[in-house]
Short mmCIF file of C-alpha atoms and ligand atoms in Angstrom, two decimals:
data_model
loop_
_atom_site.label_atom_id
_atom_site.label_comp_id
_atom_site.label_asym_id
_atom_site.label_seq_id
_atom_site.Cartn_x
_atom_site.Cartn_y
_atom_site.Cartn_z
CA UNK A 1 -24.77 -62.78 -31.40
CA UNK A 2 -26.45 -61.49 -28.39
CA UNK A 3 -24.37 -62.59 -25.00
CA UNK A 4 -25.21 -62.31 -21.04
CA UNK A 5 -21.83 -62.47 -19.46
CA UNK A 6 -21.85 -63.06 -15.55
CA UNK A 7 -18.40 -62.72 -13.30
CA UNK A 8 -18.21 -63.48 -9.61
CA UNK A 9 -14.73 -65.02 -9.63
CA UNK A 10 -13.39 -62.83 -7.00
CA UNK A 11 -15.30 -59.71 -4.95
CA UNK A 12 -17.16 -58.13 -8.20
CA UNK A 13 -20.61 -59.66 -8.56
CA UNK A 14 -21.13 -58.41 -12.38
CA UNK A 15 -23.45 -59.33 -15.04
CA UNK A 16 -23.42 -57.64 -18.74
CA UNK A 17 -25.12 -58.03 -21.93
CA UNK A 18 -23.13 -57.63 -25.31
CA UNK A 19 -23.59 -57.84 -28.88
CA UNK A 20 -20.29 -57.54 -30.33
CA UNK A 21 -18.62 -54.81 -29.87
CA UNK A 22 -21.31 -53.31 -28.11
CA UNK A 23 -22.01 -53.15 -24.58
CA UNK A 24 -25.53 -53.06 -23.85
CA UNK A 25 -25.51 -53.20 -20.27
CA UNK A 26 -22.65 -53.89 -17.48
CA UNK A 27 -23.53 -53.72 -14.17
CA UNK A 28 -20.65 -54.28 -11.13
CA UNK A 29 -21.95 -54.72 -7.58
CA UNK A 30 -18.56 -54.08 -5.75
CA UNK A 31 -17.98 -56.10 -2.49
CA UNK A 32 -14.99 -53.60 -1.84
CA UNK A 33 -16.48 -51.69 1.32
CA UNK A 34 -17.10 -55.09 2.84
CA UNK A 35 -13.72 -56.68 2.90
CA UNK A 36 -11.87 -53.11 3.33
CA UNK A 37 -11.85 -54.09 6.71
CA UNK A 38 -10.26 -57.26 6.82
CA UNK A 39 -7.81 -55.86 4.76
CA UNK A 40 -8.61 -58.16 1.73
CA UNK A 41 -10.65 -60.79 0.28
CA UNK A 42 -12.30 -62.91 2.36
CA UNK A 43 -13.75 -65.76 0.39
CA UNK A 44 -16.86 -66.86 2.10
CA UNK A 45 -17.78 -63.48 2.84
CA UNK A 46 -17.37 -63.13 -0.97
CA UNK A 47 -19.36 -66.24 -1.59
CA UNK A 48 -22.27 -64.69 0.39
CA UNK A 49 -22.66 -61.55 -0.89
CA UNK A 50 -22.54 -62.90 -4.50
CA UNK A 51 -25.11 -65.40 -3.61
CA UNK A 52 -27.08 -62.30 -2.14
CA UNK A 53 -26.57 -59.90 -5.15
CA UNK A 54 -26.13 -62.55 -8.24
CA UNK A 55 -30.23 -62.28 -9.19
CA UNK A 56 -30.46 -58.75 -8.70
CA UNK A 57 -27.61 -57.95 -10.66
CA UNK A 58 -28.20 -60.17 -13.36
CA UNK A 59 -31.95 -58.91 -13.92
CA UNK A 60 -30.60 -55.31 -13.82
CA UNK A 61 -28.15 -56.30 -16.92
CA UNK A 62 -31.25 -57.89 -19.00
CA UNK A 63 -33.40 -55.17 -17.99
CA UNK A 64 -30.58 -52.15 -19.00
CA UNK A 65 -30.29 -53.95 -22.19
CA UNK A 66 -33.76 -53.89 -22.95
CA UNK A 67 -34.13 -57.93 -23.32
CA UNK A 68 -35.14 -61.06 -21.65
CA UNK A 69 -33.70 -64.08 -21.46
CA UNK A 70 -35.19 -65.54 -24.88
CA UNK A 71 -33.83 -63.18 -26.27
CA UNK A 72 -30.28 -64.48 -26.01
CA UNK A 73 -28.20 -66.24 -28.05
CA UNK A 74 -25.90 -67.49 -25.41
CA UNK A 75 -24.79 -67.05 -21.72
CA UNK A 76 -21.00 -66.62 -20.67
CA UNK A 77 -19.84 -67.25 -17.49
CA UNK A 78 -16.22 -66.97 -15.72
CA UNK A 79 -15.39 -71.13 -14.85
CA UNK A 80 -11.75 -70.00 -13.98
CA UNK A 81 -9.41 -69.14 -12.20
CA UNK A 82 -10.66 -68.22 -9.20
CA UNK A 83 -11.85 -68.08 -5.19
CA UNK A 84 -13.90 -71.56 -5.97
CA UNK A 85 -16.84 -70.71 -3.80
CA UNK A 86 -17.06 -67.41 -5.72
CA UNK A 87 -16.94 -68.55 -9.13
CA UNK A 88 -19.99 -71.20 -8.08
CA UNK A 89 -22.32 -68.63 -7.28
CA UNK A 90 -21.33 -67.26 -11.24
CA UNK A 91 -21.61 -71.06 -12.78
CA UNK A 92 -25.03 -71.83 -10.61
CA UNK A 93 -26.58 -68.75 -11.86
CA UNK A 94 -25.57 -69.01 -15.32
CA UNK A 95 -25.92 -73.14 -15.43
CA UNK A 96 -29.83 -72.80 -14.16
CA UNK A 97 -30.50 -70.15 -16.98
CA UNK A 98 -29.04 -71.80 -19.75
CA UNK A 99 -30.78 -74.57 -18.64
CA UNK A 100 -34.11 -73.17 -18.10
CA UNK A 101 -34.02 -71.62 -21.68
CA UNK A 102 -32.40 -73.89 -23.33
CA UNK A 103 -29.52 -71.98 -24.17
CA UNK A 104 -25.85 -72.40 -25.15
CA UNK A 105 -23.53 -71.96 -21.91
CA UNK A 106 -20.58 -70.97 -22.78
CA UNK A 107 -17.28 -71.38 -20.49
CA UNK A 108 -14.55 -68.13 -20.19
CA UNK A 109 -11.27 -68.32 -18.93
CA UNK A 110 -11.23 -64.79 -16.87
CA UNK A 111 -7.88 -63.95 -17.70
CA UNK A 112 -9.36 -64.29 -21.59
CA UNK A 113 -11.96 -61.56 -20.49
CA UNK A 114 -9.57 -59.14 -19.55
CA UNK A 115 -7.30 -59.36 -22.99
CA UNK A 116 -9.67 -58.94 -24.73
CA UNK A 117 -11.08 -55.77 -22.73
CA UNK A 118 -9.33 -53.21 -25.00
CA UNK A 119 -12.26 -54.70 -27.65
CA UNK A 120 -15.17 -53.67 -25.97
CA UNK A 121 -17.02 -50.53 -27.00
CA UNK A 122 -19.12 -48.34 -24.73
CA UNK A 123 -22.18 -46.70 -26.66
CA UNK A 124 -21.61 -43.74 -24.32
CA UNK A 125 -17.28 -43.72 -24.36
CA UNK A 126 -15.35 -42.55 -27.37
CA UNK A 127 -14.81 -45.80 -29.77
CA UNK A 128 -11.82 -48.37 -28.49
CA UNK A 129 -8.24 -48.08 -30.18
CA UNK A 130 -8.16 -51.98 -30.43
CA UNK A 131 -5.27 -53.75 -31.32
CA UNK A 132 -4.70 -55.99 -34.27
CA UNK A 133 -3.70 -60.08 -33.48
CA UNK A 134 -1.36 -60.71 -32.62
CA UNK A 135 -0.35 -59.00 -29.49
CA UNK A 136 1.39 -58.82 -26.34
CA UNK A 137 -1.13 -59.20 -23.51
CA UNK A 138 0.10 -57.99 -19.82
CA UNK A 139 -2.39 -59.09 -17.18
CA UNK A 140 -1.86 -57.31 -14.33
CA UNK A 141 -4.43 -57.76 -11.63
CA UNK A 142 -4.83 -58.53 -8.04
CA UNK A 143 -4.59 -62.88 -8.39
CA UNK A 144 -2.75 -62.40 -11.86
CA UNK A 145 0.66 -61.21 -12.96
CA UNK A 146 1.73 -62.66 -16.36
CA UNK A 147 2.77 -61.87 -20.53
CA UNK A 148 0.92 -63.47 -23.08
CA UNK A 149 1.16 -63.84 -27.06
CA UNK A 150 -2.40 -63.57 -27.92
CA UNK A 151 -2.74 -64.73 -31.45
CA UNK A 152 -6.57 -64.59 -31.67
CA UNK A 153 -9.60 -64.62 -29.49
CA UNK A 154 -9.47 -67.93 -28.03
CA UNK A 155 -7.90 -69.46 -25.04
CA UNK A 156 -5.90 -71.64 -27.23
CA UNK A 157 -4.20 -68.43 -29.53
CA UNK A 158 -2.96 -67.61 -25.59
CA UNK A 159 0.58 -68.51 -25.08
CA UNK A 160 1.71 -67.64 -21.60
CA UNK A 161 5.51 -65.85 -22.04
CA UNK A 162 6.07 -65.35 -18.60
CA UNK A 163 4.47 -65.18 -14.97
CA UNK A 164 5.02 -63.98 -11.33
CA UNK A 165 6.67 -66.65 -9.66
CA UNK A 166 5.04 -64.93 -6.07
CA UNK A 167 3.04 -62.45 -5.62
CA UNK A 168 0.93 -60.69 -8.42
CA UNK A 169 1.24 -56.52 -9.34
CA UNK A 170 -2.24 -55.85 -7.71
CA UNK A 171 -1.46 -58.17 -4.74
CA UNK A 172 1.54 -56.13 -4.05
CA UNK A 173 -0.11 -52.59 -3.84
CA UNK A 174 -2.81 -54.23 -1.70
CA UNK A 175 0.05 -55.63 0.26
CA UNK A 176 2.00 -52.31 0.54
CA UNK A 177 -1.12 -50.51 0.96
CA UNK A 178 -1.75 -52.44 4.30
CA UNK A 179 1.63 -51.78 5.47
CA UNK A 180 0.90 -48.20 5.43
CA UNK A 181 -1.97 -48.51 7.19
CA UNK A 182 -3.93 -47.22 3.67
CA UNK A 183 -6.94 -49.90 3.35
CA UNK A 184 -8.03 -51.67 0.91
CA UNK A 185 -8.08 -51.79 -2.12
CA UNK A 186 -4.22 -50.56 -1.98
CA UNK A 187 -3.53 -49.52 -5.88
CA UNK A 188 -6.11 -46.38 -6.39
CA UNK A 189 -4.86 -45.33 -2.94
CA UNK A 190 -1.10 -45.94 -3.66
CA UNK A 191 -1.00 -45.16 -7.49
CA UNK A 192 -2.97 -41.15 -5.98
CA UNK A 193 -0.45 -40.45 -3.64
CA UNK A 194 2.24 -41.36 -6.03
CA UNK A 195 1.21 -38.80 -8.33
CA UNK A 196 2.51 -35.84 -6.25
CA UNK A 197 5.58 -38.47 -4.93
CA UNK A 198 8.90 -38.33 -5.87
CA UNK A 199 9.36 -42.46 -7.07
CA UNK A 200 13.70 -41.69 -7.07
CA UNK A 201 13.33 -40.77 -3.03
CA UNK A 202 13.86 -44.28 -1.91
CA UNK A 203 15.91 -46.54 -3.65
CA UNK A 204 13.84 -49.34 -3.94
CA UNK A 205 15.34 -52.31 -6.41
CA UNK A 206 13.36 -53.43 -9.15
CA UNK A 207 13.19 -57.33 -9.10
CA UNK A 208 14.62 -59.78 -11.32
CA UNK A 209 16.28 -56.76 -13.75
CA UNK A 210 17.35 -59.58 -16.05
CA UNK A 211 16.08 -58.46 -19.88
CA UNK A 212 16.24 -61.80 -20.94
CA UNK A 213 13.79 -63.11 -18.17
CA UNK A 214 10.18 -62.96 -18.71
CA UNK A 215 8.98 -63.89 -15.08
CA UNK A 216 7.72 -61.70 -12.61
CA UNK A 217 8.13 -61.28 -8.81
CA UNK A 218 6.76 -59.08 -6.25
CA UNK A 219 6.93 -60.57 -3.02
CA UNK A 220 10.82 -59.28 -2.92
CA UNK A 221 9.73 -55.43 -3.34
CA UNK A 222 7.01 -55.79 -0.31
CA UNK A 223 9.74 -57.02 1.99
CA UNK A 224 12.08 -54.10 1.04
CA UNK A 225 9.12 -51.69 1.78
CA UNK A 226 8.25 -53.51 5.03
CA UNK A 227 12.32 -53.07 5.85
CA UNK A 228 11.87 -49.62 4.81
CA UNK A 229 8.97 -49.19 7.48
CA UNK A 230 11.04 -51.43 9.84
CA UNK A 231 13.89 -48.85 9.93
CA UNK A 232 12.59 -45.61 9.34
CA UNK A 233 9.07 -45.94 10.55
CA UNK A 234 5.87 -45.41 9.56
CA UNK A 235 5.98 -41.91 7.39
CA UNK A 236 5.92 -38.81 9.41
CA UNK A 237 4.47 -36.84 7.08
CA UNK A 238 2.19 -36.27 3.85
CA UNK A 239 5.34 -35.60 1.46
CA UNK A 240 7.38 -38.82 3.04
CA UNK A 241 4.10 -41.00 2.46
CA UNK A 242 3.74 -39.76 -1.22
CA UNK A 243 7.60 -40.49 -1.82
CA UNK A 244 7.17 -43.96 -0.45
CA UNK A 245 4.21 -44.58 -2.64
CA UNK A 246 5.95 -43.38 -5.59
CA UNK A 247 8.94 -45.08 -5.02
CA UNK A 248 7.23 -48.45 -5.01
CA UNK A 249 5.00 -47.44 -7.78
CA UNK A 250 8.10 -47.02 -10.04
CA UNK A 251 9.49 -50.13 -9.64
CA UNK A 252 6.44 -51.66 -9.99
CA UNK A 253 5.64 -50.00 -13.72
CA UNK A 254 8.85 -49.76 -14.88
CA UNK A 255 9.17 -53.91 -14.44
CA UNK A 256 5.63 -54.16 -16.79
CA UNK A 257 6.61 -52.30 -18.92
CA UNK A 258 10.01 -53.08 -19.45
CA UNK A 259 8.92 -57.11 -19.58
CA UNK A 260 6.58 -56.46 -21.75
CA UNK A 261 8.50 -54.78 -24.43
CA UNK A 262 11.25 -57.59 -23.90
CA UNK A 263 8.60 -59.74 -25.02
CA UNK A 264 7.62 -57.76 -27.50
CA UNK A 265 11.07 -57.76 -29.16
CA UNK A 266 11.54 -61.59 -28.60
CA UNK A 267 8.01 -61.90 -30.85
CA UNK A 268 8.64 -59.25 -33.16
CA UNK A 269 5.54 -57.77 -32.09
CA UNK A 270 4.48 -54.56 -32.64
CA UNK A 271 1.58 -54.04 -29.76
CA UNK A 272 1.50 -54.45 -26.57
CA UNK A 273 -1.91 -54.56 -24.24
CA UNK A 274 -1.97 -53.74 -20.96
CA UNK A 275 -4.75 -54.92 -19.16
CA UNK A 276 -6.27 -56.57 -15.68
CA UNK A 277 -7.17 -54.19 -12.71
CA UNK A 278 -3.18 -52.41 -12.27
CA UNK A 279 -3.66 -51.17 -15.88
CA UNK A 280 -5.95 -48.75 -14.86
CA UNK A 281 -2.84 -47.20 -12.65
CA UNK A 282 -2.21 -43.62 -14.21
CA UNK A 283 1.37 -43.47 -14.23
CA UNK A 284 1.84 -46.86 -15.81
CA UNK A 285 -0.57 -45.82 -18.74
CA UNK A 286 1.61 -42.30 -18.78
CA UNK A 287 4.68 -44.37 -18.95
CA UNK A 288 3.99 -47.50 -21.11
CA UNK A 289 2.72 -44.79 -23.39
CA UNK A 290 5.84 -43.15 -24.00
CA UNK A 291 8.32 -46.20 -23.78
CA UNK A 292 6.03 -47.88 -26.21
CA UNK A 293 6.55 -44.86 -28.52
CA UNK A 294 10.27 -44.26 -28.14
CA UNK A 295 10.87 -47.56 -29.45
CA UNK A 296 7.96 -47.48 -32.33
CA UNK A 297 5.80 -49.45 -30.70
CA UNK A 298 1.94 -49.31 -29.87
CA UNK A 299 0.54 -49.35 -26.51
CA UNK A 300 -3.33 -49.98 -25.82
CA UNK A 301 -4.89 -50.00 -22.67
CA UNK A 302 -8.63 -50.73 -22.26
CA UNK A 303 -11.27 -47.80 -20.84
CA UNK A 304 -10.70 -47.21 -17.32
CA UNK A 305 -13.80 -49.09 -16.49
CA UNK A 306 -12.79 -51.99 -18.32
CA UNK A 307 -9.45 -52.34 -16.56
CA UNK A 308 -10.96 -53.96 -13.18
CA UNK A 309 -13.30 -56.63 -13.09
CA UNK A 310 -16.61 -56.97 -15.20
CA UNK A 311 -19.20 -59.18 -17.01
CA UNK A 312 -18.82 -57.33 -20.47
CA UNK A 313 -15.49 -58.65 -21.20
CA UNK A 314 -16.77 -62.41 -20.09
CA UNK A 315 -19.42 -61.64 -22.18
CA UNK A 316 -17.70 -60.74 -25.00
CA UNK A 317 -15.04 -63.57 -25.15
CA UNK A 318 -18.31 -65.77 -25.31
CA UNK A 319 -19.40 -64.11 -28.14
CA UNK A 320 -16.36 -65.85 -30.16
CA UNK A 321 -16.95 -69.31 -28.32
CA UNK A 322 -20.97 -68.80 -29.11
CA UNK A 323 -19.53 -68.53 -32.91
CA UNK A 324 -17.69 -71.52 -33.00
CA UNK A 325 -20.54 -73.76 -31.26
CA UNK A 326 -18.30 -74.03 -28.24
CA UNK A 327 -20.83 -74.60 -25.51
CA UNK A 328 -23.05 -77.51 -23.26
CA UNK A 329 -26.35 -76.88 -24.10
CA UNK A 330 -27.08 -76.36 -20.21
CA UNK A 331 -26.12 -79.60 -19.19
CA UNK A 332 -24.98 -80.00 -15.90
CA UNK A 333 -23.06 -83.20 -16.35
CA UNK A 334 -20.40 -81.17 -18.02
CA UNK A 335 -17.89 -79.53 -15.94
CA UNK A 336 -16.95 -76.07 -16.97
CA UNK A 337 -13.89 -76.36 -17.10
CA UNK A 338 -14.03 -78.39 -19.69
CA UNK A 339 -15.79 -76.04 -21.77
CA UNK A 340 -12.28 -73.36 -22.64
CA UNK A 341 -9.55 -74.88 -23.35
CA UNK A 342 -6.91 -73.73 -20.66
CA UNK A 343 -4.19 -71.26 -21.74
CA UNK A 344 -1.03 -73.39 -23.20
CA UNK A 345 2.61 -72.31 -21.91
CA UNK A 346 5.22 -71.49 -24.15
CA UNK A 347 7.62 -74.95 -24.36
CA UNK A 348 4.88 -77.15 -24.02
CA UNK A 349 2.66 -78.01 -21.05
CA UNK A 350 -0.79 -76.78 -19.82
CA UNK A 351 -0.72 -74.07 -17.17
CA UNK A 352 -1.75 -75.40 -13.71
O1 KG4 B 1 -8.56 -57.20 -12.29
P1 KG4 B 1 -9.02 -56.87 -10.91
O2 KG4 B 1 -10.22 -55.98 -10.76
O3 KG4 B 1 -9.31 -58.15 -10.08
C1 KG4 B 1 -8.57 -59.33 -10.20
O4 KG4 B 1 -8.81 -60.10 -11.17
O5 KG4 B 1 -7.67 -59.51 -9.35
O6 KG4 B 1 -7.74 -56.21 -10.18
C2 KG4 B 1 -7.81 -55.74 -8.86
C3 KG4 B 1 -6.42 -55.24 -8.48
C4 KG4 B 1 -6.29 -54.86 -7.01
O7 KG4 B 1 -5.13 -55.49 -6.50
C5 KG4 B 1 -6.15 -53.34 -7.03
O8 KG4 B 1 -5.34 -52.84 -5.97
C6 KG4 B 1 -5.49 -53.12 -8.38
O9 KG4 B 1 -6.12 -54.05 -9.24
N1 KG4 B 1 -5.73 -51.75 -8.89
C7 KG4 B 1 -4.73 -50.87 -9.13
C8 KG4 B 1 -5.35 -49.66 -9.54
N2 KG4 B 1 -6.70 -49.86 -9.55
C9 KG4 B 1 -6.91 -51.16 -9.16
N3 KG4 B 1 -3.39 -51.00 -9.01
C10 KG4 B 1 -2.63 -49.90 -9.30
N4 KG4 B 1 -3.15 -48.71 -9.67
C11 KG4 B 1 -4.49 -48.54 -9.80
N5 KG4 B 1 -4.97 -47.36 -10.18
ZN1 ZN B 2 -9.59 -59.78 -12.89
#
């Protein structure tokens, strides 16, 4: 099964080709230096530039690969969630292909793509560690904070544990980041400095301690560093910045890591993924590493440059879908969306 995967649902215009496990190409065009200084994303700036790079990037993927577009047995493309402008540049591109060649289009939830990064194998990168199903999925990324069951490869083995009620993990940092006057985005920036920090300088409180409780929120801890600020001031010097950064940072990990082996002990679940653009943060790979272990557990992460946002891991969750027939034949009648089914919550209900 040989996939083209193309993602534009947020400020990455990527495009990758896979046949599974195997990356053949994955090419990111990064709209980072643009929005750095507006101090985020700005969608119609975002819509713009993917509607300027989508082509280009998408040749460059067949072309890396060595094939054309015949050659394919499908196309994936991220229909959600999303900045909506963004993720129509991804669906136009992809819907005009599949319809030009009359191939299978194939749907992907993007928060799919990134649990099932830790799959994906690199010809030029060491073989994956990749976890058995089931699993506990954390998605931690700039739109996304939330704990999954993941009891196979499709939207519908997805059972949502627990979410941020506010802000997501990566939202935070970028948050935090602009507080301090650090740019965007805030988490390489943040999660650097932290490394010579000392995170029990400030006393920062981790929110909603509760071990029973599976939700998330971040807004809280951005207000206590903006008090911090408030008070004290912008830091005076290197070592006070790096202590503020780790401070934050620790509160942040510890609460992933700690929900997620909560959730791991309420499923009786063995492995725990950490995944989305915060798991490529350092000490929270450091750290889930060695809680996971203490308590006999396995924690897998996915390559660094799987972590943030790319077209292999669309690509790659299509793959499955291609296998099961799940796909439109090109039409454009048929809205996307209808394509995946959307990730169920736990209880009952369909996530909004
Ligand atoms: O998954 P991603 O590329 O895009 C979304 O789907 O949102 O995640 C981007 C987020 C940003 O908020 C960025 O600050 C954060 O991931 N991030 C990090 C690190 N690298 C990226 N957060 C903490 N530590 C990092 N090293
Ligand atoms: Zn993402």
């Amino acid at each position: 099964m040989l996939v083209l995967g193309i993602e534009s649902s947020c400020d990455e215009t990527a495009a990758a080709v896979v046949r599974r496990p195997m990356v053949l190409s994955d090419i990111v065009h990064s709209q980072v230096d643009m929005h750095a200084e507006f101090g985020g994303v700005v969608p119609e700036l975002a819509a713009r530039d993917h509607l300027k790079n989508i082509r280009p990037v998408v040749s460059q993927a067949l072309g890396h690969a060595g094939v054309t577009l015949s050659d394919l047995d499908a196309i994936a493309v991220t229909n959600r969630p999303g900045l909506s402008g963004a993720l129509l540049i991804g669906t136009q591109m992809a819907h005009a292909m599949a319809w030009s060649a009359n191939k299978p289009l194939i749907g992907v939830d993007h928060l799919v793509g990134h649990l099932l990064a830790p799959f994906l194998h690199f010809p030029e990168l060491s073989p994956p560690s990749s976890p058995d199903f089931p699993f506990i999925g954390v998605v931690a990324s700039g739109g996304h904070t939330a704990l999954y069951r993941v009891d196979g490869p499709y939207a519908s083995l997805m059972t949502e544990l627990g979410a941020t009620r506010d802000d997501a993990a990566g939202e935070a940092y970028d948050k935090v980041a602009k507080l301090m006057g650090l740019g965007y985005p805030g988490g390489p920036v943040i999660d650097a400095l932290a490394q010579q920090g000392d995170p029990s300088a400030i006393d920062f409180k981790k929110p909603l301690p509760q071990k029973d409780s599976l939700e998330f929120s971040f807004s809280g801890l951005k207000t206590q560093v903006a008090r911090w600020i408030a008070k004290e001031g912008l830091p005076k010097n290197d070592q006070t910045l790096r202590d503020l950064c780790a401070s934050f940072q620790r509160c942040v990990v510890e609460t992933l890591i700690e929900k997620a082996i909560a959730a791991a002990e309420l499923e009786q679940l063995s492995t725990i993924v950490l995944c989305g653009g915060v798991s490529a943060n350092k000490t929270l790979r450091a750290l889930g590493k060695s809680s996971c272990e203490q308590r006999g557990l396995t924690l897998i992460v996915p390559h660094i440059r799987a972590c943030t946002d790319n077209a292999a891991m669309i690509a790659y969750a299509g793959c499955f879908l291609a296998d099961q027939g799940a796909d439109d034949r090109g039409q454009l009648t048929i809205s996307p969306r209808s394509i995946v089914p959307r990730l169920t919550r736990k209880g009952g209900g369909l996530r909004a």
